[in-house]
Coordinates of C-alpha atoms in Angstrom, one line a residue:
M29 CA 250.6 47.4 -1.6
K30 CA 249.7 46.9 2.1
L31 CA 249.5 43.3 3.2
G32 CA 248.0 42.2 6.5
V33 CA 248.7 38.7 7.9
V34 CA 246.7 37.1 10.7
M35 CA 248.6 34.1 12.1
D36 CA 249.8 32.2 15.1
P37 CA 252.7 33.9 17.0
I38 CA 255.5 34.4 14.6
L39 CA 258.0 33.5 17.2
S40 CA 256.6 30.0 17.5
I41 CA 256.7 29.1 13.8
Q42 CA 259.1 26.5 12.4
Y43 CA 261.6 28.6 10.3
H44 CA 262.7 25.8 7.9
K45 CA 259.2 24.8 6.8
D46 CA 256.7 27.6 7.5
S47 CA 254.6 28.5 4.4
T48 CA 253.3 31.8 5.8
L49 CA 256.9 33.0 6.2
A50 CA 257.5 32.2 2.5
M51 CA 254.5 34.4 1.6
L52 CA 255.9 37.2 3.7
W53 CA 259.4 36.9 2.1
E54 CA 257.7 37.3 -1.3
A55 CA 255.6 40.3 -0.2
Q56 CA 258.7 42.0 1.2
S57 CA 260.7 41.3 -2.0
R58 CA 257.9 43.3 -3.8
H59 CA 258.4 46.2 -1.3
W60 CA 254.9 45.7 0.1
E61 CA 254.2 47.0 3.6
I62 CA 253.5 44.1 6.0
Y63 CA 251.2 44.4 9.0
Y64 CA 251.1 41.6 11.5
F65 CA 248.1 40.5 13.7
E66 CA 247.3 37.8 16.1
L67 CA 243.6 36.9 16.8
Q68 CA 243.4 39.1 19.9
D69 CA 244.6 42.2 17.9
L70 CA 241.4 42.4 15.8
F71 CA 238.3 44.2 17.0
L72 CA 235.0 45.7 15.7
R73 CA 233.7 49.1 16.8
D74 CA 230.5 50.8 15.5
G75 CA 230.6 48.6 12.4
V76 CA 234.2 49.3 11.6
A77 CA 236.9 46.6 11.7
Y78 CA 240.2 47.6 13.3
G79 CA 243.5 45.9 14.2
D80 CA 246.3 46.6 16.6
A81 CA 249.0 46.1 14.0
R82 CA 252.8 45.8 14.0
R83 CA 254.8 46.7 10.9
L84 CA 256.8 43.6 10.2
A85 CA 260.1 42.9 8.4
V86 CA 261.2 39.3 7.7
F87 CA 264.6 37.8 7.0
H88 CA 266.2 34.7 5.6
D89 CA 267.9 33.9 8.9
P90 CA 267.0 30.9 11.1
H91 CA 268.0 32.8 14.2
T92 CA 266.3 36.1 13.6
W93 CA 263.6 35.7 11.0
F94 CA 261.5 38.8 11.9
K95 CA 261.5 42.2 13.4
W96 CA 258.5 44.3 14.2
E97 CA 257.7 47.8 15.3
E98 CA 255.4 48.9 18.2
K99 CA 251.7 48.4 17.8
K100 CA 249.5 51.0 16.3
T101 CA 245.7 50.7 15.6
I102 CA 244.6 50.8 12.0
I103 CA 241.3 50.4 10.2
L104 CA 241.6 47.1 8.3
T105 CA 240.3 48.8 5.1
E106 CA 243.6 50.6 4.9
L107 CA 245.0 47.3 3.7
D108 CA 244.9 45.8 0.2
I109 CA 245.2 42.1 1.1
I110 CA 244.8 40.2 4.3
L111 CA 246.2 36.7 4.6
M112 CA 244.1 34.6 7.1
R113 CA 246.8 32.1 8.1
K114 CA 245.7 31.1 11.6
D115 CA 246.1 27.3 12.2
P116 CA 243.2 25.2 13.4
P117 CA 241.6 24.2 15.7
F118 CA 238.6 25.6 13.9
N119 CA 236.8 26.8 17.1
D120 CA 234.4 29.6 18.1
E121 CA 237.3 32.1 18.3
Y122 CA 238.3 31.3 14.7
I123 CA 234.8 31.8 13.5
Y124 CA 234.4 35.1 15.4
T125 CA 237.6 36.3 13.6
T126 CA 236.1 35.5 10.2
Y127 CA 233.1 37.7 11.2
L128 CA 235.5 40.6 11.8
L129 CA 237.3 39.9 8.5
D130 CA 233.9 40.1 6.7
Y131 CA 233.8 43.8 7.5
A132 CA 237.3 44.3 6.0
E133 CA 236.2 42.4 2.9
R134 CA 233.0 44.4 2.6
G135 CA 235.3 47.5 2.6
G136 CA 237.2 46.3 -0.4
V137 CA 240.1 44.3 1.1
R138 CA 241.0 41.0 -0.6
V139 CA 240.9 38.4 2.2
I140 CA 242.7 35.1 1.4
N141 CA 240.8 32.9 2.0
K142 CA 237.3 34.4 1.8
P143 CA 235.9 34.5 5.4
Q144 CA 232.5 33.2 4.6
S145 CA 234.1 30.3 2.7
L146 CA 236.4 29.5 5.6
R147 CA 233.2 29.0 7.7
D148 CA 231.3 27.1 5.0
A149 CA 234.0 24.7 3.8
N150 CA 234.9 22.4 6.7
E151 CA 238.1 20.7 5.8
K152 CA 236.8 17.2 6.3
V153 CA 233.2 17.6 5.2
F154 CA 233.8 19.8 2.1
S155 CA 235.6 16.9 0.4
M156 CA 232.3 15.0 0.2
Y157 CA 231.0 17.8 -2.1
F158 CA 233.0 15.8 -4.7
P159 CA 231.8 12.2 -4.3
A160 CA 233.3 11.0 -7.5
C161 CA 236.7 11.8 -6.0
C162 CA 236.3 10.5 -2.4
P163 CA 236.5 7.1 -0.7
P164 CA 233.4 5.8 1.0
S165 CA 232.8 8.3 3.8
L166 CA 230.4 9.0 6.7
V167 CA 229.9 12.1 8.9
T168 CA 227.8 11.4 11.9
R169 CA 227.5 11.6 15.7
S170 CA 225.7 8.2 15.9
I171 CA 227.8 5.5 17.4
E172 CA 225.4 2.9 15.9
K173 CA 226.0 4.3 12.4
L174 CA 229.7 4.2 12.9
H175 CA 229.6 0.6 13.9
T176 CA 227.5 -0.2 10.8
F177 CA 230.0 1.6 8.6
F178 CA 232.9 -0.3 10.3
K179 CA 231.1 -3.6 9.7
E180 CA 230.7 -2.8 6.0
H181 CA 234.3 -1.7 5.3
H182 CA 236.3 -3.6 7.9
D183 CA 239.2 -1.2 7.9
I184 CA 238.4 2.4 8.5
V185 CA 239.9 5.8 9.7
C186 CA 238.0 8.0 12.1
K187 CA 238.8 11.6 12.9
P188 CA 237.2 14.8 14.4
L189 CA 236.0 17.5 12.1
H190 CA 238.0 20.4 13.7
S191 CA 241.6 19.2 14.1
M192 CA 244.8 19.1 12.0
G193 CA 248.2 17.4 11.8
G194 CA 246.9 13.9 12.4
K195 CA 245.7 14.6 15.9
L196 CA 243.0 12.2 17.3
V197 CA 243.0 10.2 14.0
F198 CA 242.3 6.5 14.6
R199 CA 242.5 3.5 12.3
L200 CA 240.3 0.5 13.1
H201 CA 240.9 -3.0 11.7
E202 CA 238.3 -5.7 11.5
H203 CA 237.2 -7.0 14.9
D204 CA 239.1 -4.2 16.7
A205 CA 238.0 -4.4 20.4
N206 CA 238.6 -0.7 20.8
A207 CA 236.0 0.4 18.3
N208 CA 233.3 1.2 20.8
V209 CA 235.6 3.2 23.1
I210 CA 237.0 5.1 20.1
F211 CA 233.6 6.0 18.7
D212 CA 232.4 7.0 22.2
T213 CA 235.5 9.2 22.8
L214 CA 235.5 10.9 19.4
T215 CA 231.8 11.6 19.4
N216 CA 231.8 12.6 23.1
G217 CA 229.2 10.0 23.8
G218 CA 227.2 10.8 20.7
M219 CA 227.3 14.5 21.2
Q220 CA 229.6 15.7 18.3
H221 CA 230.1 14.8 14.7
V222 CA 233.1 12.9 13.4
M223 CA 234.2 11.6 10.0
A224 CA 234.8 7.9 9.1
Q225 CA 236.4 6.9 5.8
R226 CA 237.4 3.5 4.4
F227 CA 241.1 3.0 4.9
I228 CA 243.2 3.5 1.8
P229 CA 246.2 1.1 1.7
E230 CA 247.9 3.3 -0.9
I231 CA 248.9 5.5 2.1
K232 CA 252.2 3.6 1.9
Q233 CA 253.0 5.5 -1.3
G234 CA 252.3 8.8 0.6
D235 CA 249.5 11.3 1.5
K236 CA 249.8 13.8 -1.4
R237 CA 249.4 17.5 -0.7
I238 CA 248.3 19.3 -3.9
L239 CA 248.4 23.1 -3.7
M240 CA 245.7 24.9 -5.5
I241 CA 246.0 28.6 -6.5
N242 CA 242.8 30.2 -7.5
G243 CA 241.5 26.9 -8.6
E244 CA 244.6 25.7 -10.5
P245 CA 247.1 23.2 -9.3
V246 CA 250.8 23.7 -8.7
H247 CA 252.2 20.9 -11.0
H248 CA 254.2 19.2 -8.3
V249 CA 252.8 17.5 -5.1
L250 CA 254.3 16.9 -1.8
A251 CA 253.9 13.2 -1.0
R252 CA 254.1 12.7 2.8
M253 CA 255.5 9.2 3.5
P254 CA 254.5 7.6 6.8
Q255 CA 257.2 6.4 9.2
P256 CA 257.7 2.7 9.7
K257 CA 255.8 2.6 13.0
D258 CA 253.0 4.9 11.9
W259 CA 250.4 4.9 9.1
R260 CA 249.6 8.6 9.2
G261 CA 251.0 10.8 6.4
N262 CA 251.3 14.0 8.4
L263 CA 254.6 15.9 8.6
A264 CA 253.6 16.9 12.1
V265 CA 253.9 13.3 13.3
G266 CA 257.1 12.5 11.5
A267 CA 256.1 11.7 7.9
K268 CA 258.8 12.5 5.3
G269 CA 258.1 14.6 2.3
E270 CA 258.8 13.6 -1.3
V271 CA 258.1 15.9 -4.2
R272 CA 256.5 14.4 -7.4
P273 CA 254.7 15.6 -10.5
L274 CA 250.9 15.3 -10.5
S275 CA 249.4 12.0 -11.8
A276 CA 246.6 11.8 -14.3
R277 CA 244.1 11.0 -11.5
D278 CA 245.5 14.0 -9.5
H279 CA 244.7 16.3 -12.5
F280 CA 241.2 14.8 -12.7
I281 CA 240.5 15.6 -9.0
C282 CA 241.9 19.1 -9.5
S283 CA 239.6 19.6 -12.5
Q284 CA 236.6 18.6 -10.4
V285 CA 237.5 20.7 -7.3
G286 CA 239.1 23.8 -8.9
P287 CA 236.0 25.6 -10.3
E288 CA 234.2 25.3 -6.9
L289 CA 237.3 26.8 -5.2
R290 CA 237.3 29.8 -7.5
A291 CA 233.6 30.3 -7.1
R292 CA 234.0 30.4 -3.3
G293 CA 237.0 32.7 -3.2
L294 CA 239.2 30.0 -1.9
Y295 CA 242.5 31.3 -3.4
F296 CA 245.0 29.1 -1.6
V297 CA 244.0 25.5 -0.8
G298 CA 245.7 22.2 -0.1
L299 CA 244.1 19.0 -1.4
D300 CA 245.0 15.8 0.4
V301 CA 245.0 12.8 -1.9
I302 CA 245.8 9.2 -1.0
G303 CA 246.0 6.8 -4.0
D304 CA 243.1 7.8 -6.2
Y305 CA 241.0 9.5 -3.5
L306 CA 240.5 13.0 -2.2
T307 CA 240.4 12.8 1.6
E308 CA 240.4 16.4 2.8
I309 CA 240.4 20.0 1.4
N310 CA 242.6 22.2 3.6
V311 CA 241.3 25.9 3.4
T312 CA 242.5 27.4 6.7
S313 CA 246.3 27.5 6.5
P314 CA 247.6 24.9 4.0
T315 CA 251.3 24.2 4.1
G316 CA 253.8 22.5 1.7
I317 CA 255.2 25.6 -0.1
R318 CA 258.7 25.3 1.3
E319 CA 259.2 21.6 0.6
I320 CA 257.9 21.9 -3.0
E321 CA 259.9 25.0 -3.7
A322 CA 263.1 23.5 -2.4
E323 CA 262.8 20.6 -4.9
T324 CA 261.5 22.4 -8.0
G325 CA 262.7 26.0 -7.8
L326 CA 259.1 27.3 -8.1
N327 CA 258.1 30.5 -6.3
I328 CA 254.6 29.5 -5.2
S329 CA 254.0 32.6 -3.1
A330 CA 254.7 34.7 -6.3
M331 CA 252.2 32.6 -8.2
L332 CA 249.6 33.2 -5.4
F333 CA 250.1 37.0 -5.3
D334 CA 250.2 37.3 -9.1
S335 CA 246.8 35.6 -9.2
V336 CA 245.0 38.0 -6.8
I337 CA 246.4 41.4 -7.7

């Protein structure tokens, strides 16, 4: 098997927690050939998708976790699987890369996740496809509508549609004097859409990351516990992870979302669940593999690859 991976610079990853590295370790243990790309390495010529690839070897060593060879240009259809693991922001360059990966997929390569579905399933907006699972939510660029939603629910969270890791996520309490400036800033004066959701106090018990493999849940979740001086359950801002089994409500949410993920070719997805509510569906480069594996002994990357070959 020949595996391609499109990712952020491998030198910049966090060795102790990176989920893509776990996938590459598993691929190497199967004696697969690994080809590494960054966004700028992919190009299209005369209807054929190419990549300036490096053969990659990976190691269980926090000081030297990879070694690569010199670049050589390959046709992407020489590969069997491509992992699209570039982190957000989900910007124009991300979208253009999915266009190139469409050509590889059309030539028979399994792209994880499906490029069209990466474009279609915005990580914030897609959650509202399942209203029975979600808290009261609003997507708008109207400052007036945001004020109305705030007046109705008194305690809300507002966030941009394209970011990750808790960046630019604001909580507004009743009568907060900063509401107008936050709405104006996030919407760029009413020029870009944002999401508002009713605040879920159960965040104190953690923001749960449920990993879905081809529509089926891994049966343990990573609950990300906010730090005392922060309410956000994001590891990137200091939340601490705690591994737990899925609850009955978690299973219900997975049963609602799973069939749609399979239908869209979204093979590896992270659901964010706070209390009883689905808040986001992470399709670009979900994390949590390493933390769950460390507590349970599962091999989540093996489960993923077994499901797609």
